[in-house]
Coordinates of C-alpha atoms in Angstrom, one line a residue:
M641 CA 20.3 9.3 -1.7
D642 CA 18.6 7.6 1.5
E643 CA 16.3 10.6 2.4
V644 CA 15.8 12.1 6.5
D645 CA 13.1 10.7 7.3
T646 CA 10.5 10.4 11.3
E647 CA 13.3 7.9 12.3
T648 CA 16.6 10.6 11.6
L649 CA 14.5 13.3 12.7
I650 CA 13.9 11.4 16.0
A651 CA 17.0 10.4 16.4
M652 CA 18.1 13.8 16.1
V653 CA 16.3 15.0 19.7
L654 CA 17.3 12.4 20.9
S655 CA 21.3 12.8 20.6
L656 CA 20.0 16.8 22.6
L657 CA 18.7 15.7 24.9
T658 CA 20.2 15.5 28.4
I659 CA 17.4 13.7 30.3
P660 CA 17.0 9.1 29.9
H661 CA 15.3 8.2 26.7
P662 CA 11.5 10.0 27.4
G663 CA 9.6 7.8 24.8
Q664 CA 9.3 7.7 21.1
D665 CA 5.9 8.6 21.1
L666 CA 6.1 11.9 23.4
V667 CA 9.7 13.1 20.9
L668 CA 7.9 13.2 18.2
D669 CA 4.4 14.6 19.4
T670 CA 7.3 17.5 20.5
I671 CA 8.9 17.3 17.3
I672 CA 5.4 18.4 15.4
Q673 CA 4.7 21.2 18.4
C674 CA 8.4 22.9 16.9
N675 CA 7.2 22.6 13.7
G676 CA 10.1 20.1 13.0
N677 CA 12.9 22.2 14.9
V678 CA 15.1 19.7 16.4
Q679 CA 16.9 22.2 18.6
A680 CA 13.4 23.9 19.8
A681 CA 12.2 20.0 20.5
A682 CA 14.9 19.2 22.8
E683 CA 15.3 22.1 24.9
L684 CA 11.0 21.6 25.2
I685 CA 10.9 18.0 26.9
D686 CA 14.7 18.8 28.8
A687 CA 12.2 21.6 30.6
R688 CA 9.2 20.2 30.8
H689 CA 11.3 16.8 32.8
V690 CA 12.5 19.3 35.2
K691 CA 9.3 21.3 35.5
D692 CA 7.7 17.9 36.5
K693 CA 10.3 16.5 38.9
P694 CA 9.6 16.3 42.7
P695 CA 11.9 18.1 44.7
S696 CA 12.5 16.2 47.2
A697 CA 14.2 13.9 43.7
I698 CA 17.0 17.2 42.9
G699 CA 19.7 16.8 44.8
K700 CA 18.7 13.2 46.9
R701 CA 21.3 10.3 46.3
K702 CA 20.9 6.7 45.6
A703 CA 22.7 4.1 47.5
P704 CA 25.2 2.9 45.5
P705 CA 23.3 -1.1 46.1
A706 CA 25.5 -3.5 48.3
D707 CA 27.4 -6.6 45.5
L708 CA 27.9 -10.3 47.1
S709 CA 31.1 -9.5 47.7
N710 CA 29.2 -7.3 50.4
W711 CA 27.9 -10.3 51.8
L712 CA 31.0 -13.1 50.9
T713 CA 33.7 -10.9 53.1
P714 CA 33.9 -10.7 56.9
S715 CA 33.4 -8.0 59.0
A716 CA 36.5 -7.1 60.0
S717 CA 38.4 -6.5 56.1
R718 CA 35.8 -4.3 54.7
P719 CA 36.2 -0.4 55.8
S720 CA 34.5 0.6 59.1
S721 CA 30.7 3.1 58.4
S722 CA 29.3 5.0 61.4
K723 CA 26.1 4.3 59.9
P724 CA 24.9 1.0 58.1
T725 CA 22.5 2.1 55.5
S726 CA 18.9 0.7 55.9
S727 CA 18.8 -1.5 52.5
V728 CA 21.6 -3.7 55.3
K729 CA 19.4 -3.9 58.6
K730 CA 16.5 -4.3 55.9
R731 CA 18.7 -7.2 54.9
D732 CA 19.0 -8.7 57.9
T733 CA 15.8 -8.3 59.4
T734 CA 15.2 -10.3 56.4
S735 CA 17.8 -12.7 56.7
K736 CA 16.9 -13.6 60.3
Q737 CA 13.3 -14.3 59.8
H738 CA 14.6 -16.5 56.9
H739 CA 16.9 -18.8 59.3
A740 CA 14.3 -19.1 62.6
T741 CA 11.2 -20.1 59.7
T742 CA 14.2 -22.7 56.8
S743 CA 16.8 -23.7 58.9
P744 CA 19.0 -24.4 55.8
R745 CA 22.6 -25.6 55.9
P746 CA 24.6 -22.6 56.7
I747 CA 27.6 -21.6 54.5
R748 CA 31.2 -22.1 56.3
D749 CA 33.2 -19.3 56.6
I750 CA 36.4 -20.0 55.4
T751 CA 37.7 -17.3 56.6
H752 CA 38.3 -18.8 59.9
P753 CA 39.5 -22.4 59.4
S754 CA 39.3 -23.4 62.8
G755 CA 35.7 -23.2 62.7
D756 CA 35.4 -20.5 65.8
S757 CA 31.8 -17.8 64.5
P758 CA 32.1 -14.4 63.0
S759 CA 31.1 -11.7 65.4
K760 CA 28.5 -11.7 63.0
P761 CA 26.1 -14.5 62.3
T762 CA 26.0 -16.4 58.8
V763 CA 24.5 -15.4 56.3
D764 CA 22.5 -17.7 53.9
L765 CA 24.2 -17.7 50.1
M766 CA 20.1 -18.4 48.8
S767 CA 18.9 -16.0 50.9
V768 CA 20.8 -13.3 48.9
L769 CA 21.4 -14.8 45.7
R770 CA 17.7 -14.9 44.0
Q771 CA 16.8 -15.9 39.5
P772 CA 17.6 -12.9 37.5
P773 CA 13.9 -12.0 36.7
P774 CA 13.8 -13.8 32.4
S775 CA 14.4 -11.4 30.3
K776 CA 11.9 -10.3 27.4
P777 CA 11.5 -12.4 24.3
S778 CA 13.4 -11.8 21.3
T779 CA 12.0 -11.3 17.8
L780 CA 12.7 -13.4 15.5
R781 CA 14.7 -12.2 13.4
L782 CA 14.0 -13.3 9.8
P783 CA 16.8 -14.0 6.8
P784 CA 16.5 -12.7 3.6
L785 CA 13.9 -14.0 0.8
T786 CA 14.2 -14.0 -3.1
L787 CA 11.5 -13.9 -4.2
S788 CA 11.8 -15.9 -7.7
N789 CA 8.4 -15.0 -8.8
P790 CA 4.7 -13.6 -9.4
S791 CA 2.7 -15.2 -6.9
M792 CA 6.1 -14.5 -3.8
V793 CA 5.9 -11.6 -5.0
A794 CA 2.1 -10.1 -4.3
Q795 CA 2.4 -12.1 -0.9
Y796 CA 5.5 -10.7 0.7
T797 CA 5.1 -7.1 -1.2
P798 CA 2.4 -3.8 -2.1
C799 CA 3.7 -4.8 -6.1
T800 CA 3.3 -6.9 -8.5
L801 CA 5.4 -8.3 -11.3
H802 CA 5.1 -8.9 -14.6
L803 CA 7.0 -11.0 -16.7
S804 CA 7.6 -10.2 -21.1
I805 CA 5.7 -7.0 -20.5
L806 CA 6.3 -5.7 -24.0
P807 CA 7.5 -7.9 -27.2
P808 CA 10.6 -8.7 -27.7
E809 CA 12.0 -6.6 -30.9
L810 CA 10.5 -3.6 -28.8
A811 CA 11.8 -4.2 -25.7
C812 CA 14.9 -5.0 -27.3
K813 CA 15.2 -2.0 -29.5
L814 CA 14.3 0.6 -26.3
F815 CA 17.0 -1.0 -24.8
Y816 CA 19.0 -0.2 -27.3
T817 CA 17.8 3.8 -28.0
M818 CA 17.5 3.7 -24.0
V819 CA 21.8 3.0 -24.0
D820 CA 23.0 5.2 -26.4
L821 CA 21.0 8.1 -24.8
S822 CA 22.7 7.1 -21.0
Q823 CA 25.6 8.2 -22.8
S824 CA 25.0 11.7 -22.0
W825 CA 23.1 11.3 -18.5
Q826 CA 24.4 12.7 -15.3
R827 CA 25.0 11.1 -11.8
N828 CA 23.4 13.1 -9.4
K829 CA 25.5 15.3 -6.8
W830 CA 24.3 16.7 -3.6
W831 CA 25.1 17.8 -0.4
L832 CA 25.8 15.1 2.7
F833 CA 26.8 16.6 6.0
D834 CA 30.1 18.4 4.7
R835 CA 30.7 16.9 1.8
V836 CA 29.9 16.5 -1.9
V837 CA 28.6 12.9 -3.0
E838 CA 27.8 11.7 -6.3
S839 CA 24.9 8.9 -7.0
P840 CA 26.6 5.7 -8.1
H841 CA 24.3 5.6 -11.2
R842 CA 23.6 7.6 -14.3
T843 CA 20.4 8.7 -14.7
S844 CA 17.8 11.6 -16.8
F845 CA 14.2 12.8 -16.9
F846 CA 12.1 12.7 -20.0
V847 CA 7.6 14.2 -19.8
R848 CA 4.5 13.6 -21.8
K849 CA 3.9 16.1 -24.1
T850 CA 0.7 16.0 -21.9
N851 CA -0.2 15.8 -18.4
G852 CA -2.6 12.9 -19.0
V853 CA -5.9 15.0 -17.8
D854 CA -6.2 17.2 -20.3
D855 CA -4.8 18.0 -23.5
D856 CA -2.7 20.8 -22.7
E857 CA 0.7 20.5 -24.4
S858 CA 2.2 23.7 -22.0
W859 CA 2.0 22.1 -19.0
Q860 CA 6.3 20.9 -19.0
E861 CA 7.0 24.2 -20.0
V862 CA 4.8 26.0 -17.2
A863 CA 6.1 23.7 -14.6
Q864 CA 9.5 24.5 -13.1
Y865 CA 10.3 21.0 -12.0
W866 CA 12.5 20.8 -8.4
Y867 CA 15.3 17.5 -7.7
N868 CA 17.4 17.1 -4.7
G869 CA 17.2 21.2 -4.3
R870 CA 18.3 22.9 -7.4
P871 CA 16.3 23.1 -10.8
T872 CA 16.7 20.7 -13.4
K873 CA 17.5 21.7 -17.4
P874 CA 13.8 21.3 -19.3
P875 CA 13.0 17.7 -19.3
E876 CA 13.0 15.6 -22.0
V877 CA 9.8 14.2 -24.2
F878 CA 9.2 11.2 -24.5
P879 CA 10.9 8.1 -27.8
D880 CA 8.6 7.3 -29.7
L881 CA 9.9 3.7 -28.2
M882 CA 9.6 4.7 -25.2
E883 CA 5.7 6.6 -25.7
E884 CA 5.1 2.4 -27.5
A885 CA 6.0 0.5 -24.3
C886 CA 3.5 3.1 -22.1
E887 CA 1.5 2.3 -23.9
Y888 CA 1.4 -1.0 -22.9
V889 CA 2.1 -0.7 -19.7
E890 CA -0.6 1.7 -18.6
K891 CA -2.3 -1.3 -19.4
V892 CA -0.9 -3.6 -17.0
V893 CA -1.3 -1.1 -14.3
N894 CA -4.9 0.0 -14.6
E895 CA -5.7 -3.3 -14.5
E896 CA -4.2 -3.8 -11.4
M897 CA -5.6 -1.0 -10.3
R898 CA -8.8 -2.1 -10.8
K899 CA -8.5 -5.1 -8.5
R900 CA -7.4 -3.5 -5.4
E901 CA -8.3 -1.4 -2.5
R902 CA -8.5 2.1 -3.5
L903 CA -7.5 4.3 0.0
P904 CA -8.3 7.9 1.6
L905 CA -5.9 10.5 -0.3
E906 CA -4.9 8.6 -3.9
W907 CA -6.1 10.6 -7.0
T908 CA -9.7 10.2 -7.8
G909 CA -9.9 11.5 -11.3
Q910 CA -8.9 9.9 -14.9
G911 CA -7.4 10.0 -17.2
T912 CA -8.5 11.2 -20.9
D913 CA -9.0 7.7 -22.4
G914 CA -10.4 7.5 -19.0
Q915 CA -7.6 5.5 -17.4
L916 CA -7.4 5.6 -13.7
W917 CA -3.5 5.9 -13.6
H918 CA -1.4 8.0 -16.9
A919 CA 2.6 8.2 -17.0
N920 CA 3.0 11.4 -17.5
V921 CA 7.2 11.8 -16.5
A922 CA 9.7 8.7 -16.3
A923 CA 12.8 8.7 -14.6
S924 CA 14.9 6.7 -15.8
N925 CA 18.1 5.3 -14.6
C926 CA 20.9 4.0 -16.1
Y927 CA 23.6 0.7 -14.4
E928 CA 26.5 0.1 -15.5
G929 CA 28.2 -3.2 -14.1
T930 CA 28.6 -4.8 -11.3
Q931 CA 29.1 -1.9 -8.8
E932 CA 26.8 1.0 -9.8
S933 CA 23.7 0.6 -7.4
V934 CA 21.3 2.7 -5.5
G935 CA 20.6 2.6 -1.5
F936 CA 17.5 2.0 0.4
H937 CA 15.0 4.8 0.0
S938 CA 11.7 5.2 -0.8
D939 CA 10.6 7.5 -3.7
Q940 CA 10.1 11.3 -3.4
L941 CA 6.8 12.4 -3.0
T942 CA 6.2 15.6 -3.6
Y943 CA 4.6 15.8 -7.0
L944 CA 3.2 12.2 -7.2
G945 CA 1.1 13.2 -3.7
P946 CA 0.2 10.7 -1.4
Y947 CA -0.3 7.1 -2.1
P948 CA 1.2 6.8 -5.4
T949 CA 1.2 4.3 -7.8
I950 CA 4.8 3.6 -10.1
A951 CA 5.4 1.2 -12.7
S952 CA 9.1 0.2 -13.0
L953 CA 10.2 -1.6 -16.5
S954 CA 13.4 -3.2 -16.8
L955 CA 15.6 -3.7 -19.5
G956 CA 19.0 -5.7 -20.0
T957 CA 20.9 -7.5 -18.0
T958 CA 19.2 -8.8 -14.6
R959 CA 19.9 -6.8 -11.4
A960 CA 18.2 -7.8 -7.6
F961 CA 15.5 -5.2 -6.8
R962 CA 15.5 -5.5 -2.6
L963 CA 12.7 -4.5 -0.1
R964 CA 13.0 -3.6 3.4
E965 CA 10.0 -2.6 5.4
V966 CA 10.0 0.0 7.4
I967 CA 8.3 -1.3 11.0
P968 CA 5.8 0.9 12.8
S969 CA 7.4 2.6 16.3
D970 CA 4.1 0.4 17.1
D971 CA 4.8 -3.1 16.3
I972 CA 8.8 -2.9 16.5
S973 CA 9.0 -4.4 20.0
A974 CA 7.2 -7.8 18.2
R975 CA 8.6 -7.9 14.8
R976 CA 11.4 -7.3 12.8
A977 CA 12.2 -5.9 8.8
R978 CA 12.8 -8.4 6.8
T979 CA 14.9 -8.5 3.2
F980 CA 12.9 -9.3 -0.2
N981 CA 15.3 -10.1 -3.1
V982 CA 13.6 -9.9 -6.5
P983 CA 15.7 -11.1 -9.7
L984 CA 14.2 -7.8 -12.2
L985 CA 14.9 -10.0 -15.9
H986 CA 14.8 -7.7 -19.2
N987 CA 11.7 -7.6 -19.9
S988 CA 9.6 -7.3 -16.8
L989 CA 7.3 -4.4 -14.7
T990 CA 7.3 -4.0 -11.3
V991 CA 3.7 -2.7 -10.5
M992 CA 4.8 -0.6 -6.9
H993 CA 1.4 0.0 -5.8
A994 CA -0.4 2.4 -3.1
T995 CA 1.5 2.2 0.6
C996 CA 4.6 1.5 -1.1
Q997 CA 6.5 4.3 -1.1
E998 CA 5.1 4.7 2.5
S999 CA 6.1 1.0 4.8
F1000 CA 9.2 0.0 2.2
K1001 CA 12.8 2.1 1.0
H1002 CA 13.8 -0.3 -2.5
S1003 CA 17.5 -0.7 -3.5
I1004 CA 19.1 -1.6 -5.9
P1005 CA 22.4 -3.1 -4.4
P1006 CA 25.8 -3.6 -5.9
Q1007 CA 26.5 -7.3 -6.6
P1008 CA 29.9 -9.6 -7.1
T1009 CA 28.9 -11.3 -10.5
L1010 CA 26.4 -10.7 -13.1
D1011 CA 24.9 -12.4 -16.5
L1012 CA 25.5 -10.4 -19.5
Y1013 CA 22.4 -9.6 -21.4
R1014 CA 22.1 -11.1 -24.7
P1015 CA 20.0 -9.7 -28.0
L1016 CA 18.2 -11.2 -29.9
Y1017 CA 18.2 -8.8 -32.4
P1018 CA 20.7 -6.8 -34.2
H1019 CA 21.1 -2.8 -33.4
P1020 CA 19.5 -0.9 -35.7
A1021 CA 22.3 1.1 -36.4
R1022 CA 23.8 -1.8 -37.2
P1023 CA 21.7 -4.5 -39.1
F1024 CA 23.8 -6.7 -40.2
S1025 CA 26.8 -7.1 -37.3
P1026 CA 25.7 -10.0 -34.3
P1027 CA 23.7 -8.4 -32.0
E1028 CA 26.2 -7.5 -28.6
R1029 CA 26.0 -8.7 -25.4
S1030 CA 25.8 -5.4 -22.6
N1031 CA 26.4 -5.2 -18.4
C1032 CA 23.6 -2.8 -19.1
R1033 CA 20.4 -2.7 -17.2
I1034 CA 18.1 0.1 -18.2
N1035 CA 15.5 1.7 -15.4
I1036 CA 12.1 3.6 -17.3
T1037 CA 10.2 4.4 -13.5
F1038 CA 6.9 5.7 -14.7
R1039 CA 5.5 7.7 -12.7
F1040 CA 2.1 9.6 -12.6
Y1041 CA 2.5 13.3 -11.5
R1042 CA -0.9 14.5 -10.1
P1043 CA -2.5 17.9 -11.3
D1044 CA -3.2 19.0 -7.6
F1045 CA 0.7 19.0 -6.3
H1046 CA 1.6 20.9 -9.2
P1047 CA 5.3 22.1 -8.9
K1048 CA 3.5 26.0 -8.9
S1049 CA 1.5 24.7 -4.8
T1050 CA 5.0 23.7 -3.4
P1051 CA 5.4 25.3 -0.3
R1052 CA 8.6 26.9 0.2
C1053 CA 10.9 26.8 2.9
K1054 CA 12.8 29.7 5.0
C1055 CA 15.3 29.1 1.8
D1056 CA 12.9 30.3 -1.0
V1057 CA 13.8 27.0 -2.8
P1058 CA 10.3 24.8 -2.5
T1059 CA 10.2 21.9 0.1
I1060 CA 10.0 18.3 -0.4
L1061 CA 7.0 15.5 0.7
R1062 CA 7.9 13.1 3.5
P1063 CA 5.8 10.3 4.5
D1064 CA 5.3 9.8 8.4
M1065 CA 6.9 5.9 7.6
K1066 CA 7.7 4.8 11.7
N1067 CA 4.5 5.7 13.1
R1068 CA 1.6 4.7 9.8
H1069 CA -1.4 3.3 11.0
D1070 CA -3.9 1.7 8.2
G1071 CA -4.4 4.0 5.6
K1072 CA -6.5 6.9 6.8
T1073 CA -4.5 8.7 9.1
D1074 CA -1.1 8.7 8.1
R1075 CA 1.0 12.3 8.4
Y1076 CA 3.1 13.1 5.3
W1077 CA 5.1 16.5 6.4
W1078 CA 7.2 19.2 4.0
T1079 CA 10.3 19.8 5.0
C1080 CA 13.3 21.5 3.9
Y1081 CA 15.3 20.5 1.1
A1082 CA 17.4 23.5 0.1
G1083 CA 20.8 21.8 2.0
A1084 CA 21.3 19.4 -0.5
Q1085 CA 22.9 21.9 -2.8
N1086 CA 23.9 25.0 -0.6
D1087 CA 26.6 23.7 0.6
G1088 CA 24.7 21.5 3.0
K1089 CA 23.5 24.4 4.5
G1090 CA 19.2 24.7 5.2
C1091 CA 16.7 26.0 7.2
D1092 CA 13.7 24.2 9.9
F1093 CA 11.3 24.5 7.8
W1094 CA 9.0 21.8 9.0
R1095 CA 5.4 21.8 8.3
V1096 CA 2.3 18.8 8.5
M1097 CA 0.6 18.4 5.3
D1098 CA -3.2 19.5 6.1
M1099 CA -5.1 18.4 1.8
K1100 CA -8.2 20.8 3.1
A1101 CA -6.3 23.4 3.5
E1102 CA -3.8 23.4 0.9
G1103 CA -6.5 23.3 -1.8
R1104 CA -5.8 19.6 -2.5
G1105 CA -8.1 17.0 -4.3
I1106 CA -9.8 15.3 -5.5
T1107 CA -9.5 12.0 -3.5
I1108 CA -11.3 9.0 -3.4
A1109 CA -12.7 10.4 0.0
D1110 CA -13.7 13.3 -1.2
S1111 CA -15.6 10.9 -3.2
G1112 CA -16.6 8.8 -1.6
K1113 CA -15.0 6.3 -3.7
T1114 CA -13.8 3.0 -0.9
G1115 CA -13.3 -0.6 -1.6

């Protein structure tokens, strides 16, 4: 589901206002002041507007603007007025002065064919008509761009693409394993407004034996995971082939992270083997056929924390991975969002680096046709049968659940349900002053009913870290 974000909160407030648009910055500041209560924010903005309005402006009507017909229609055919408006007087004076200095050719009054002059002097049309002010130049909307190779992906997005990431036989065996397991996977369901919606693909969740920070194997049992406002069933442990594939993925991700600048709120700890990044959970999805898809969204940060790195492994048939930036409010008048399409081939790895979840949304769109995947190796359970073609794409997104965002530390809303963490995508800046907030998500499962809980995340006050900023490791 495409989750509610800053833009939607602002739109909700604007829809409740009884005054003209007061400016997006004012609306956002008022939302924060009201702790995310949309109704209270709208009432406060309305109240401030009335208070700040000068007394002379209250109840005062603005004179209707004079249009072209007032100048071209003879006075005899216009309804008489006991008191001419000041705007007409002003125009008459200006017109007379203009005639005295420029003496342009008068326009013949077609209502007097005999040539007799009307009761009032003829007004020069050019003294009335003015060239409209130049319109603001519209920002150029760029067409979608297909990023067909790793260098283009790195150039235009905060992602890297890696081809042939696993040994061919391992990739093929893992594909077979996950397709077989996907027969029992579920389609997520949640409330959206007044109805229940169902995701158009099957999904499941896996955890590693340890959290990657220590050797404690009980972490998955004590952690109570919630998804879409409801508790999940105990997740399954990585299958052996997924565990083997994860080691290849971790190597590539850590190599990439060492090349990149680290951001202040990134976790600075290391795994049991000294890695910067260690996958301890994996969300797996199966897209079967051309129509199974997922809409634009950014991944929930509730357990990932700010600036996460997510590694997405693609197996099976090729599907398009679509990315689109959320333009910050400060830049929206200068540039437009562009859509990027990345073909995800079998055995390819897409690494969504820090800032991707804060600045981009991604999707897997439906497509009219697709190329069937033709495995190189037979199914392990049918070694003597020829490989069967498949229309399925398996996606395994390896993630690192940070120990400082352990499920036990997640704030609960007024519904007594764990909240979710969202980034302020519309008002991000330099990666150092970006904001996040906790908000109720119980409505996704509670007949669409949640509460107005909303709180800005405070890393220090909530006792989270150690981060790059805490350790002084920058660059």
